[in-house]
Backbone as JSON, one array per atom type, in Angstrom:
{
  "sequence": "MNSDAGAPGRNIKVSLVQFDARVLRPGLNLERMQRAATEQALAGSQFIVFPELCNTGYIEPLVPGAPFSAEAGSADDYAFRLYQAAEPDGGPFTQMLCDVASAHGVHIVAGLALRHPVLAGAMYNASMLVGPQGVLGVYHKIHRWHLEKLYFIAGDTISVQDTPCGRIGMQVCYDIRFPELTRALMLQGADIVTNVWASFRPDNAPPEDEQIFTHRAYTRAIENGVFFLSCNRAGRQGNSVFMGRSLIVAPNGKVLAESRSEDEEVIQAQLNLDDVIRYRSFVGLSTDRRPDVYARYGTGSA",
  "N": [[121.21, 121.83, 82.58], [119.23, 125.12, 81.16], [115.92, 126.21, 80.07], [114.37, 128.16, 78.29], [110.69, 128.1, 76.74], [108.22, 128.28, 74.2], [105.56, 130.36, 73.11], [103.61, 133.26, 74.58], [101.52, 132.36, 77.05], [99.81, 130.08, 78.7], [101.67, 129.61, 81.3], [104.3, 127.63, 83.06], [106.84, 127.32, 85.47], [109.19, 125.19, 86.26], [110.86, 122.51, 88.0], [113.49, 120.0, 88.23], [114.91, 118.39, 90.44], [117.92, 116.68, 90.97], [118.08, 114.22, 93.1], [120.39, 113.36, 96.02], [119.2, 110.83, 97.39], [119.99, 109.42, 101.41], [120.59, 106.11, 102.34], [118.32, 104.75, 103.89], [118.07, 107.32, 106.16], [115.75, 108.73, 106.78], [115.74, 111.26, 108.27], [117.61, 113.34, 107.77], [117.12, 113.25, 104.63], [114.79, 114.38, 104.53], [115.61, 117.08, 105.88], [117.21, 117.92, 103.77], [115.33, 117.92, 101.15], [113.48, 119.46, 102.14], [114.99, 122.17, 102.18], [115.77, 122.17, 99.59], [113.59, 122.38, 98.06], [112.27, 124.74, 99.01], [114.31, 126.45, 98.01], [113.8, 126.62, 95.92], [111.35, 127.2, 95.04], [111.49, 130.15, 96.24], [112.88, 130.94, 94.06], [111.17, 130.98, 91.97], [110.01, 128.68, 90.96], [107.17, 126.76, 90.01], [106.28, 124.4, 90.15], [107.77, 121.61, 91.39], [110.07, 118.46, 91.3], [110.78, 115.85, 92.95], [113.11, 112.77, 92.73], [112.84, 109.11, 92.95], [112.03, 107.29, 96.1], [112.99, 109.1, 97.61], [112.97, 109.22, 100.65], [113.71, 106.78, 101.99], [116.17, 105.79, 100.29], [117.18, 103.78, 97.85], [116.03, 100.18, 97.66], [117.5, 97.36, 99.08], [119.05, 94.16, 98.59], [120.81, 95.77, 95.75], [120.33, 94.58, 93.21], [119.6, 91.48, 92.28], [121.3, 88.63, 94.05], [123.36, 90.5, 94.99], [125.73, 91.91, 97.34], [124.8, 93.46, 100.54], [124.59, 96.93, 100.9], [127.16, 99.3, 102.7], [125.88, 101.05, 104.18], [123.49, 100.4, 103.97], [123.3, 98.12, 106.02], [123.74, 94.74, 107.41], [121.75, 92.19, 106.09], [120.38, 91.15, 107.77], [117.21, 91.77, 109.3], [116.64, 93.82, 107.76], [114.5, 94.58, 106.23], [112.39, 95.25, 108.24], [113.69, 97.48, 109.34], [113.32, 99.16, 106.68], [110.94, 99.56, 106.62], [110.6, 101.14, 108.81], [111.54, 103.39, 108.23], [110.14, 104.0, 106.35], [107.57, 106.25, 105.05], [104.56, 106.8, 107.32], [101.19, 107.39, 107.36], [100.23, 110.61, 106.61], [102.51, 111.32, 107.88], [106.24, 112.96, 108.21], [107.42, 113.61, 106.31], [105.34, 113.97, 104.43], [103.82, 116.0, 105.92], [105.75, 117.74, 105.94], [106.27, 118.56, 102.86], [104.06, 119.51, 102.09], [103.9, 121.83, 103.86], [105.88, 123.27, 102.63], [105.01, 123.71, 100.21], [102.49, 125.22, 100.94], [103.1, 127.27, 101.83], [104.47, 128.55, 100.03], [102.91, 128.55, 97.81], [103.12, 126.66, 95.66], [103.43, 123.35, 94.01], [104.38, 120.4, 94.35], [105.99, 117.04, 93.52], [106.92, 114.18, 94.58], [108.82, 111.12, 94.64], [108.29, 108.56, 97.4], [108.52, 105.78, 99.93], [105.85, 104.57, 101.11], [104.22, 103.1, 104.19], [101.59, 101.1, 104.23], [98.14, 101.8, 105.11], [97.04, 100.36, 106.53], [97.68, 97.68, 106.76], [100.0, 96.5, 108.78], [103.76, 96.31, 108.34], [103.81, 96.69, 105.73], [104.18, 98.08, 102.41], [104.03, 100.7, 99.74], [106.05, 101.86, 96.95], [105.53, 104.8, 96.16], [104.49, 107.6, 94.5], [103.95, 110.96, 95.09], [102.0, 113.94, 95.18], [101.35, 117.16, 95.95], [100.08, 120.2, 96.51], [99.2, 123.95, 97.58], [97.1, 123.6, 98.66], [97.35, 120.86, 100.28], [97.72, 117.81, 100.2], [97.32, 116.07, 96.78], [97.13, 113.96, 95.26], [98.18, 110.25, 95.47], [100.24, 108.44, 93.91], [100.44, 104.77, 93.3], [103.11, 102.5, 92.51], [102.43, 100.84, 89.91], [104.13, 98.42, 88.11], [106.61, 96.64, 89.64], [110.22, 96.57, 90.02], [112.22, 93.88, 89.8], [113.64, 93.03, 92.97], [111.87, 94.8, 93.94], [109.6, 93.65, 94.4], [109.69, 92.23, 96.59], [109.33, 93.69, 98.69], [107.19, 96.03, 98.48], [103.68, 96.47, 97.68], [102.0, 95.93, 94.91], [100.55, 98.75, 93.35], [97.09, 99.74, 91.48], [95.85, 101.53, 90.23], [95.0, 104.19, 88.36], [95.56, 107.41, 87.71], [94.86, 110.69, 87.6], [95.42, 114.47, 88.08], [93.95, 117.47, 88.71], [95.22, 120.67, 88.52], [96.56, 124.19, 89.33], [98.79, 123.84, 87.73], [98.4, 122.84, 85.61], [97.07, 119.66, 84.66], [97.98, 116.5, 85.7], [99.88, 114.13, 85.41], [101.14, 110.7, 87.33], [104.11, 108.63, 87.15], [106.12, 105.47, 88.02], [109.75, 105.14, 87.85], [110.32, 102.33, 86.34], [107.77, 101.95, 85.38], [107.94, 103.58, 83.1], [108.41, 101.75, 81.01], [105.9, 100.42, 79.83], [103.84, 101.34, 77.64], [100.97, 101.53, 77.96], [100.24, 102.76, 80.46], [101.57, 105.66, 80.16], [99.97, 106.39, 77.96], [96.97, 105.62, 79.46], [97.22, 107.75, 81.17], [97.29, 109.98, 79.66], [94.6, 109.89, 78.17], [93.36, 110.44, 80.31], [93.48, 113.03, 80.22], [95.86, 114.29, 80.83], [98.05, 116.77, 80.65], [100.85, 116.82, 82.11], [103.06, 114.41, 82.61], [104.86, 112.97, 84.77], [108.09, 111.41, 85.53], [109.44, 109.63, 88.26], [112.42, 108.62, 89.21], [115.01, 105.85, 90.31], [117.16, 105.28, 88.79], [120.14, 103.06, 88.21], [123.48, 102.15, 87.65], [126.29, 99.93, 87.28], [128.92, 100.4, 89.19], [131.56, 100.2, 88.06], [131.41, 100.2, 85.34], [130.43, 102.17, 82.52], [127.51, 103.75, 81.55], [125.59, 101.98, 78.9], [124.47, 102.95, 77.73], [123.93, 106.25, 77.03], [122.03, 108.11, 76.34], [119.75, 106.82, 77.44], [117.3, 107.92, 79.15], [116.56, 109.61, 77.39], [115.88, 108.88, 74.8], [113.49, 107.15, 75.9], [111.8, 109.08, 77.76], [111.49, 111.26, 75.18], [109.89, 109.54, 73.46], [107.62, 108.5, 75.1], [106.47, 111.12, 75.66], [105.84, 112.09, 72.74], [104.26, 110.44, 71.66], [102.05, 110.45, 72.74], [101.46, 113.22, 73.56], [102.22, 114.77, 75.41], [103.82, 116.79, 78.08], [107.06, 115.71, 79.46], [108.14, 114.73, 82.09], [111.22, 113.97, 83.31], [113.05, 112.6, 86.09], [115.62, 111.56, 87.54], [117.27, 109.88, 90.35], [120.65, 110.99, 91.95], [123.99, 110.55, 92.77], [125.59, 107.69, 94.96], [125.37, 104.21, 96.21], [126.42, 101.6, 97.84], [128.06, 99.51, 95.33], [127.14, 100.35, 93.41], [125.97, 103.37, 90.9], [124.01, 106.1, 90.53], [122.35, 107.21, 88.11], [121.41, 110.06, 87.42], [121.25, 112.24, 84.84], [118.66, 113.71, 84.46], [115.75, 115.01, 82.57], [113.6, 117.49, 80.6], [111.15, 117.32, 78.43], [109.22, 118.39, 75.85], [105.85, 118.22, 74.16], [106.36, 118.06, 71.66], [108.5, 116.9, 71.32], [110.85, 118.11, 72.1], [113.73, 118.4, 73.77], [113.6, 120.73, 76.49], [115.43, 120.89, 78.53], [118.12, 119.3, 80.25], [119.94, 117.3, 82.59], [123.23, 116.53, 82.23], [124.79, 115.11, 84.0], [125.79, 112.78, 86.6], [125.75, 113.84, 89.13], [124.41, 115.91, 91.85], [121.9, 117.76, 90.72], [119.95, 120.44, 89.95], [117.45, 121.05, 87.03], [115.82, 123.6, 85.35], [112.59, 124.18, 82.89], [110.98, 126.62, 81.05], [107.42, 125.82, 80.73], [104.92, 125.99, 78.67], [101.46, 125.5, 78.79], [99.76, 125.45, 76.55], [101.19, 124.33, 74.17], [100.68, 121.87, 74.37], [98.1, 121.48, 73.56], [98.43, 122.89, 70.8], [99.98, 120.97, 69.67], [98.43, 118.08, 69.93], [96.37, 118.88, 68.3], [97.16, 119.29, 65.7], [98.55, 116.66, 65.54], [96.63, 113.76, 65.42], [96.11, 112.34, 67.76], [94.29, 111.71, 69.38], [91.97, 111.39, 68.02], [92.7, 109.51, 65.84], [93.07, 107.1, 66.77], [92.13, 103.81, 67.1], [90.73, 102.03, 68.98], [89.19, 100.15, 68.89], [90.03, 98.05, 67.0], [92.4, 97.43, 68.2], [91.89, 96.09, 70.41], [91.22, 93.53, 69.22], [93.8, 92.56, 68.95], [94.53, 92.07, 71.78], [95.35, 94.04, 72.9], [93.63, 95.45, 74.38], [92.6, 98.72, 75.15], [94.54, 100.29, 74.41]],
  "CA": [[120.94, 123.25, 81.47], [118.36, 125.39, 81.66], [115.71, 126.69, 78.82], [112.72, 128.88, 78.01], [109.88, 127.57, 75.67], [107.12, 128.56, 73.97], [105.37, 131.53, 73.22], [103.27, 133.21, 75.59], [100.49, 131.62, 77.42], [99.8, 129.58, 80.37], [103.39, 129.38, 81.42], [104.69, 127.56, 84.5], [107.99, 127.15, 85.63], [109.2, 123.54, 86.72], [112.09, 122.47, 88.55], [113.65, 118.55, 88.36], [115.6, 118.15, 91.79], [118.32, 115.53, 91.03], [118.52, 114.46, 94.23], [120.84, 111.73, 96.3], [118.74, 110.06, 98.91], [120.91, 108.62, 101.6], [119.82, 104.83, 102.58], [117.86, 104.7, 105.67], [118.14, 108.54, 107.14], [114.95, 109.66, 106.6], [115.69, 112.61, 108.66], [118.39, 113.66, 106.92], [116.5, 113.29, 103.86], [113.5, 115.49, 104.84], [116.04, 118.64, 106.04], [118.12, 118.35, 102.54], [114.41, 118.3, 100.44], [113.2, 121.3, 102.38], [116.15, 122.83, 101.93], [115.74, 122.28, 98.11], [112.21, 122.66, 97.59], [112.24, 126.24, 99.14], [114.92, 127.05, 97.39], [113.67, 126.75, 94.06], [110.31, 127.96, 95.28], [112.33, 131.18, 96.24], [113.8, 131.07, 92.38], [110.02, 131.35, 91.08], [109.5, 127.65, 90.37], [105.74, 126.76, 90.51], [106.25, 122.99, 90.2], [108.73, 120.72, 91.81], [109.55, 117.15, 91.21], [111.97, 114.85, 93.25], [112.78, 111.5, 92.3], [111.94, 107.61, 93.64], [112.35, 106.35, 97.16], [113.47, 110.14, 98.65], [113.11, 109.19, 102.21], [114.6, 105.87, 102.5], [116.91, 105.1, 99.11], [116.33, 102.81, 96.92], [116.05, 99.07, 98.09], [118.73, 96.43, 99.28], [120.16, 94.62, 97.43], [120.03, 96.5, 94.29], [120.04, 93.49, 92.17], [119.84, 89.82, 92.95], [122.71, 88.14, 94.42], [124.41, 91.63, 95.54], [125.76, 91.9, 98.99], [124.24, 94.82, 101.12], [125.7, 98.09, 100.81], [127.46, 99.3, 103.9], [125.01, 101.97, 104.03], [121.95, 99.49, 104.39], [123.6, 97.1, 107.08], [123.41, 93.71, 107.17], [120.09, 91.45, 105.49], [119.14, 91.13, 108.94], [116.19, 92.66, 109.67], [116.42, 94.82, 106.99], [112.71, 94.92, 105.76], [112.17, 96.18, 109.32], [114.52, 99.11, 109.3], [113.22, 99.9, 105.87], [109.82, 99.7, 106.89], [110.45, 102.3, 109.55], [112.32, 104.54, 107.76], [108.87, 104.76, 105.4], [106.85, 107.47, 105.42], [103.43, 106.73, 107.93], [99.86, 108.29, 106.75], [100.32, 111.55, 107.5], [104.0, 111.56, 108.32], [106.66, 113.86, 108.48], [107.93, 114.12, 104.71], [103.91, 114.41, 103.64], [103.77, 117.67, 106.13], [106.77, 119.16, 105.15], [105.87, 119.04, 101.53], [102.71, 120.6, 102.36], [104.21, 122.9, 104.48], [106.17, 124.45, 101.7], [103.59, 123.92, 99.2], [100.93, 126.05, 101.16], [104.01, 128.66, 102.55], [105.06, 129.39, 98.52], [102.17, 128.84, 96.77], [103.93, 125.99, 94.62], [103.06, 122.28, 93.4], [105.73, 119.45, 94.32], [105.91, 115.54, 93.34], [108.19, 113.36, 95.44], [109.25, 109.59, 95.27], [108.6, 107.86, 98.46], [107.96, 104.85, 100.6], [104.67, 104.73, 101.97], [103.51, 102.05, 104.26], [100.16, 100.72, 103.96], [97.43, 102.35, 105.86], [96.04, 99.53, 107.76], [98.67, 96.31, 106.95], [101.6, 96.55, 109.46], [104.82, 95.76, 107.41], [103.26, 96.49, 104.48], [104.76, 99.48, 102.02], [104.09, 101.22, 98.5], [106.85, 102.79, 96.12], [104.65, 106.14, 95.62], [104.75, 109.42, 94.09], [102.78, 111.79, 96.06], [101.59, 115.08, 94.65], [100.85, 118.05, 97.19], [100.01, 121.32, 96.41], [99.22, 124.54, 98.75], [95.54, 122.71, 99.5], [97.36, 119.59, 100.66], [97.87, 116.27, 99.15], [96.44, 116.02, 95.48], [96.88, 112.8, 94.6], [99.12, 109.47, 95.37], [100.33, 106.68, 92.7], [101.27, 103.59, 93.76], [104.05, 101.89, 91.02], [102.28, 98.92, 89.29], [105.17, 97.82, 87.85], [107.85, 96.79, 90.46], [111.06, 96.12, 89.15], [113.1, 93.03, 90.29], [113.6, 93.03, 94.46], [111.23, 95.52, 94.89], [108.58, 92.91, 94.61], [109.93, 91.65, 97.85], [109.01, 94.96, 99.93], [106.26, 96.64, 98.0], [102.46, 96.18, 97.3], [101.99, 96.63, 93.42], [99.3, 99.43, 92.74], [96.29, 99.08, 90.54], [95.05, 102.56, 90.11], [95.83, 105.22, 87.59], [94.36, 108.88, 87.66], [95.11, 112.37, 86.72], [94.91, 115.48, 89.05], [93.86, 118.71, 87.88], [96.02, 121.57, 88.97], [96.86, 125.38, 88.5], [99.91, 124.03, 86.96], [97.79, 121.46, 84.2], [96.32, 118.06, 84.58], [98.81, 116.15, 86.16], [100.18, 112.43, 86.15], [102.62, 110.23, 87.69], [104.5, 107.27, 87.39], [107.51, 105.68, 88.87], [110.84, 104.61, 87.06], [109.92, 100.83, 85.09], [106.17, 102.17, 84.55], [107.79, 104.07, 81.53], [108.46, 100.84, 79.82], [104.82, 99.83, 79.73], [103.09, 102.21, 77.22], [99.89, 101.93, 78.27], [100.18, 103.7, 81.31], [100.8, 106.93, 79.89], [98.25, 105.98, 77.39], [95.94, 106.26, 80.43], [96.82, 109.13, 81.58], [96.58, 111.35, 78.24], [93.35, 109.63, 78.1], [92.48, 111.24, 81.32], [93.4, 114.56, 79.99], [96.99, 114.74, 81.58], [99.1, 117.61, 80.13], [102.17, 116.97, 82.21], [103.18, 113.06, 83.27], [106.07, 113.08, 85.83], [108.49, 109.63, 85.97], [110.55, 109.78, 88.94], [113.23, 107.57, 88.92], [116.18, 105.85, 90.72], [118.09, 103.86, 87.74], [121.89, 103.38, 88.34], [124.68, 101.29, 86.74], [127.59, 99.1, 88.48], [130.21, 101.54, 89.44], [132.64, 99.75, 87.15], [130.94, 100.09, 84.1], [130.0, 102.97, 82.17], [126.18, 103.47, 81.2], [125.68, 101.28, 77.83], [123.51, 103.98, 76.4], [123.79, 107.68, 78.1], [120.86, 108.89, 76.06], [118.72, 105.95, 77.2], [116.48, 108.45, 79.31], [116.11, 110.41, 76.48], [115.06, 108.34, 74.09], [112.34, 107.29, 76.61], [110.9, 110.42, 77.38], [110.88, 111.57, 73.79], [108.97, 108.62, 73.36], [106.5, 108.64, 75.49], [105.85, 112.64, 74.91], [105.45, 112.69, 71.56], [103.33, 109.41, 71.04], [101.11, 111.11, 74.13], [101.44, 114.68, 73.43], [102.6, 115.46, 76.81], [105.29, 117.42, 78.75], [107.67, 114.48, 80.23], [109.28, 115.28, 83.24], [111.88, 112.47, 84.01], [113.79, 112.97, 87.51], [116.07, 110.77, 88.2], [118.34, 110.29, 91.32], [121.85, 110.83, 92.01], [124.89, 109.51, 94.26], [126.06, 106.2, 95.09], [124.76, 103.2, 96.57], [127.08, 100.45, 97.81], [128.78, 99.42, 94.19], [126.47, 101.07, 91.96], [126.31, 104.79, 90.85], [122.5, 106.4, 90.23], [122.84, 107.76, 86.64], [121.13, 111.09, 87.11], [120.56, 112.66, 83.46], [117.13, 113.99, 84.31], [115.26, 115.94, 81.56], [112.05, 117.69, 80.67], [110.86, 116.93, 76.5], [108.05, 119.05, 74.85], [104.85, 117.78, 73.51], [106.84, 117.57, 70.26], [109.66, 116.08, 71.41], [111.95, 118.72, 72.18], [113.99, 118.48, 75.26], [113.51, 121.78, 76.98], [115.86, 120.94, 79.68], [118.66, 118.17, 80.8], [121.46, 117.18, 83.14], [124.13, 115.52, 81.45], [125.82, 114.35, 84.75], [125.23, 111.77, 87.7], [125.68, 114.47, 90.27], [123.13, 116.48, 92.33], [121.64, 119.18, 90.11], [118.68, 121.4, 89.28], [117.16, 121.61, 85.85], [114.56, 124.02, 85.2], [112.2, 124.74, 82.33], [109.41, 127.23, 81.38], [106.18, 124.96, 80.09], [103.59, 126.54, 78.11], [100.66, 124.23, 78.57], [98.88, 125.48, 74.99], [101.68, 123.5, 73.55], [99.7, 120.44, 74.39], [96.92, 121.74, 72.59], [99.23, 122.68, 69.41], [100.9, 119.68, 69.33], [97.24, 117.45, 69.82], [95.5, 119.49, 67.48], [98.2, 118.8, 64.6], [98.7, 115.16, 65.23], [95.33, 113.75, 65.9], [96.43, 111.17, 69.24], [93.01, 111.39, 70.2], [90.98, 111.41, 66.89], [92.96, 108.85, 65.05], [93.09, 105.96, 67.54], [91.33, 102.67, 66.76], [91.18, 100.95, 70.19], [88.53, 98.83, 68.61], [90.93, 97.16, 66.5], [93.77, 97.23, 68.85], [91.47, 94.96, 71.35], [91.29, 92.45, 68.47], [95.0, 91.81, 69.2], [94.96, 91.54, 73.06], [96.13, 95.41, 73.97], [92.66, 96.56, 75.4], [92.12, 100.3, 74.58], [95.67, 101.36, 74.06]],
  "C": [[119.63, 123.7, 81.6], [117.83, 125.81, 80.63], [114.14, 127.3, 78.84], [112.15, 128.39, 76.79], [108.7, 128.24, 75.55], [106.97, 129.93, 73.82], [104.07, 132.02, 74.3], [101.61, 132.72, 75.6], [100.28, 131.0, 78.58], [101.21, 128.82, 80.67], [103.39, 128.75, 83.1], [106.47, 127.08, 84.62], [108.39, 125.79, 86.36], [110.5, 123.5, 87.24], [112.51, 120.8, 88.95], [114.73, 118.92, 89.24], [116.32, 116.93, 91.85], [119.11, 115.38, 92.01], [119.24, 113.24, 94.7], [120.19, 111.35, 97.74], [119.47, 109.05, 99.49], [119.88, 107.91, 102.32], [119.38, 105.01, 104.12], [117.89, 105.66, 106.35], [117.37, 109.18, 106.46], [114.88, 111.09, 107.06], [116.8, 113.65, 108.38], [117.98, 114.08, 105.24], [115.36, 114.16, 103.7], [114.16, 116.94, 104.87], [116.52, 118.79, 104.2], [116.66, 118.58, 101.11], [113.68, 119.34, 100.88], [114.03, 122.16, 102.1], [116.03, 123.32, 100.23], [114.41, 122.61, 97.53], [112.06, 124.28, 97.99], [113.05, 126.73, 98.6], [114.4, 127.46, 95.73], [111.94, 127.13, 94.1], [110.58, 129.56, 95.12], [112.49, 131.67, 94.79], [112.47, 131.27, 91.61], [109.8, 129.82, 90.78], [108.01, 127.07, 90.77], [105.42, 125.22, 90.69], [107.33, 122.16, 90.47], [108.92, 119.31, 91.79], [111.12, 116.41, 92.28], [112.16, 113.52, 93.4], [112.57, 110.53, 93.3], [112.77, 107.54, 95.05], [113.39, 107.9, 97.58], [113.87, 109.83, 100.23], [113.79, 108.05, 102.36], [116.04, 105.54, 101.61], [116.8, 104.12, 98.64], [116.74, 101.21, 97.98], [117.05, 98.0, 98.49], [118.36, 94.92, 99.02], [120.03, 95.22, 96.62], [119.61, 95.77, 93.47], [120.39, 92.47, 92.89], [120.79, 89.17, 92.66], [123.56, 89.33, 94.73], [124.67, 91.84, 96.71], [125.05, 93.58, 99.19], [125.39, 95.82, 100.95], [125.93, 98.23, 102.56], [126.58, 100.09, 104.64], [123.77, 101.52, 104.96], [122.51, 98.96, 105.82], [123.36, 95.87, 106.31], [121.73, 93.22, 106.63], [119.82, 91.39, 106.29], [118.48, 92.1, 109.51], [116.04, 94.14, 108.99], [115.4, 95.32, 106.47], [112.38, 95.46, 107.04], [112.64, 97.19, 109.32], [113.96, 99.7, 107.85], [111.62, 100.39, 105.87], [109.77, 100.98, 108.03], [110.76, 103.34, 109.14], [110.95, 105.05, 106.24], [108.27, 105.38, 105.95], [105.46, 106.76, 106.13], [102.46, 107.28, 107.19], [100.11, 109.33, 107.62], [101.53, 112.02, 108.18], [104.86, 112.49, 108.0], [106.87, 114.67, 107.07], [106.2, 114.5, 104.34], [103.9, 115.58, 104.57], [104.55, 118.62, 105.94], [106.83, 119.44, 103.73], [104.87, 119.95, 101.62], [102.84, 121.56, 103.08], [104.8, 123.78, 103.29], [105.84, 124.95, 100.33], [102.7, 124.97, 99.34], [101.91, 127.27, 101.35], [104.72, 129.49, 101.34], [104.23, 129.34, 97.48], [102.47, 127.71, 95.39], [103.37, 124.34, 94.94], [104.51, 120.99, 93.63], [105.06, 117.85, 94.29], [107.57, 114.72, 94.21], [107.86, 111.95, 95.51], [109.16, 109.23, 96.54], [108.03, 106.66, 99.1], [107.17, 104.89, 101.43], [104.37, 103.61, 102.97], [102.08, 102.08, 104.34], [99.5, 101.4, 105.36], [96.98, 101.52, 106.85], [96.87, 97.99, 108.04], [99.8, 96.68, 107.57], [102.66, 95.65, 108.55], [104.5, 96.39, 106.18], [103.74, 97.95, 103.45], [104.26, 99.15, 100.41], [105.58, 101.75, 98.08], [105.73, 103.5, 95.7], [105.43, 107.12, 95.03], [103.63, 109.62, 94.69], [103.09, 113.38, 95.56], [100.94, 115.96, 95.57], [101.02, 119.34, 96.48], [99.63, 122.23, 97.51], [97.63, 124.27, 99.8], [95.88, 121.35, 100.56], [97.83, 118.48, 99.74], [96.82, 116.23, 98.24], [95.83, 114.64, 95.07], [98.25, 111.68, 95.18], [99.15, 108.48, 94.48], [100.91, 106.07, 93.38], [101.89, 102.57, 92.62], [103.01, 100.85, 91.22], [102.82, 98.26, 89.09], [106.29, 97.7, 88.34], [108.79, 96.12, 89.95], [112.28, 95.02, 90.27], [112.65, 92.88, 91.71], [112.36, 93.65, 94.49], [109.63, 94.87, 95.63], [108.68, 92.18, 95.91], [109.27, 92.49, 98.93], [107.64, 95.86, 99.69], [105.12, 96.26, 97.37], [102.27, 96.5, 95.86], [100.15, 97.47, 93.79], [98.53, 99.07, 92.12], [95.37, 100.18, 90.21], [95.69, 103.68, 89.25], [95.01, 106.42, 87.66], [95.21, 110.13, 87.78], [94.79, 113.28, 87.76], [94.85, 116.53, 88.47], [94.31, 120.0, 89.13], [96.09, 122.91, 88.6], [97.81, 125.34, 87.43], [99.7, 122.86, 85.81], [97.36, 120.64, 84.92], [97.59, 117.3, 84.56], [98.78, 114.67, 86.54], [101.35, 111.88, 86.62], [102.6, 108.72, 87.36], [106.01, 106.91, 87.98], [108.36, 105.04, 88.12], [110.02, 103.45, 86.24], [108.8, 101.18, 84.56], [106.31, 102.82, 83.01], [108.32, 103.08, 80.31], [107.21, 100.1, 79.53], [104.14, 101.21, 79.26], [101.97, 102.78, 77.67], [99.42, 102.81, 79.12], [100.37, 105.25, 81.06], [99.81, 107.14, 79.05], [97.17, 106.56, 78.12], [95.86, 107.47, 80.85], [96.66, 110.18, 80.74], [95.47, 110.76, 78.02], [92.19, 110.21, 78.94], [92.63, 112.61, 81.39], [95.09, 115.4, 80.73], [97.64, 115.57, 80.41], [100.51, 117.22, 80.64], [102.19, 115.4, 82.9], [104.99, 113.52, 83.75], [106.73, 111.65, 85.85], [109.37, 109.98, 87.21], [111.41, 108.32, 89.28], [114.13, 107.07, 90.16], [116.89, 104.8, 90.25], [119.7, 104.31, 88.33], [122.59, 101.9, 87.6], [125.5, 100.72, 87.61], [128.9, 100.08, 88.46], [131.64, 101.32, 88.4], [132.31, 99.54, 86.02], [130.15, 101.65, 83.71], [128.83, 102.77, 81.43], [126.31, 102.56, 79.53], [124.9, 102.12, 76.93], [123.46, 105.36, 77.01], [122.64, 108.31, 77.6], [119.44, 108.24, 76.29], [117.2, 106.75, 77.87], [115.94, 109.41, 78.62], [115.38, 109.92, 75.43], [113.44, 107.52, 74.63], [111.31, 107.92, 76.79], [110.49, 110.8, 76.36], [109.89, 110.84, 73.39], [107.65, 108.56, 73.6], [105.81, 110.19, 75.19], [105.51, 112.72, 73.81], [104.38, 111.42, 70.85], [101.79, 109.72, 72.06], [100.69, 112.49, 73.85], [101.43, 115.38, 74.87], [103.77, 116.07, 77.09], [105.7, 116.29, 79.61], [108.38, 114.82, 80.96], [110.05, 113.94, 84.02], [112.75, 112.92, 85.0], [114.37, 111.96, 88.06], [117.04, 110.87, 89.79], [119.49, 110.25, 90.92], [122.77, 110.18, 92.72], [125.15, 108.08, 93.84], [125.36, 105.31, 96.02], [125.72, 102.03, 96.61], [128.21, 100.32, 96.39], [128.18, 99.97, 92.77], [126.32, 102.9, 92.34], [124.74, 105.21, 90.06], [123.03, 107.59, 88.81], [122.53, 109.05, 86.54], [120.45, 111.67, 85.39], [119.02, 112.88, 83.63], [116.87, 115.01, 83.21], [113.86, 116.26, 81.6], [111.61, 117.81, 78.86], [109.41, 117.91, 76.95], [106.8, 118.01, 74.51], [105.22, 116.94, 72.27], [108.39, 116.9, 70.29], [110.85, 116.69, 71.71], [112.3, 118.52, 73.26], [114.46, 119.52, 75.35], [114.87, 121.77, 77.64], [116.64, 119.75, 80.01], [119.55, 118.57, 81.44], [122.21, 115.89, 82.23], [125.46, 114.58, 82.4], [124.99, 113.56, 85.58], [125.48, 112.58, 89.02], [124.61, 115.21, 90.97], [122.98, 117.74, 91.27], [120.47, 119.36, 90.24], [118.41, 121.53, 88.24], [116.03, 122.12, 85.69], [114.07, 124.54, 83.53], [111.09, 125.69, 82.53], [108.43, 126.07, 80.29], [105.2, 125.8, 79.54], [102.56, 125.45, 77.92], [100.11, 124.45, 77.11], [100.18, 124.64, 74.09], [101.08, 122.15, 73.31], [98.72, 120.49, 73.37], [97.28, 121.78, 70.9], [99.74, 121.3, 69.18], [99.46, 118.57, 68.97], [96.33, 117.85, 68.53], [96.04, 119.09, 65.56], [97.78, 117.36, 64.29], [97.12, 114.67, 66.02], [95.46, 111.99, 66.76], [95.31, 110.46, 69.55], [91.69, 110.88, 69.25], [91.02, 110.02, 65.79], [92.97, 107.33, 65.64], [92.19, 104.96, 67.03], [91.68, 101.66, 67.77], [90.26, 99.8, 69.67], [89.09, 97.77, 67.81], [91.91, 96.67, 67.1], [93.23, 96.06, 69.92], [91.16, 93.49, 70.69], [92.75, 91.38, 68.78], [95.47, 91.49, 70.59], [95.59, 93.01, 73.87], [95.18, 96.2, 74.2], [92.59, 97.94, 74.44], [93.33, 100.74, 74.66], [95.96, 101.72, 72.94]]
}
């Protein structure tokens, strides 16, 4: 579902690509991402977002105690094969994303497994932002979900990148459950926060709450006055189904576009960046905060 929003002002068109990343098939994933990013750029999108771990697929096993999927193969040597599929410094996914961004004048965020630049065998679950000039920022997931701790080093840096599409902050999946992270991005001036997901359910059980992604994105948007772009993965992996349902939420909580499916899909919306100013000038999120009080109760400057 697509939507146009906002009065004339600083408008940008965004696309969220609800992508099915194939397990340990980086070559195929790269080709499909390149095609999708180019199609969205040619359709007029200025900012394009892909979900979590697009190059490798999600880690195996998906949950503790589960079998490895047929796509991933056996547990034997899986960590090595995951590392081989992960992106080296300046690797093919980085180059492809930069080439598309440069050729079409767009900005792209993509979730990728990245090899550590120095430590052999070590990886990050990351979100990369590229623009026409190249790589603008890389965020390493701070909060690792369950078995991600077996494969990925935790990040420890939060930053916002200034672009023609606004000031952009990134997070990955489970990070959304920690409000301090989105607040830290807002305090650094973020207009847009991207969250890239690979969130799934058992294939024999429906979602416990089909609106769960809406609840989370809505909350982070209105409590920080940011555009919140929630881009989840689609498709299947083993006995699990990725839940899709990507959405774009305005600073006031209005859902501008959403997917209601678990299939591959692209959702689009027009963002008016002046809506961030409109909302925050009415709701005193910066002026009414009391970090001096919060700090007494162990919550720091949130």
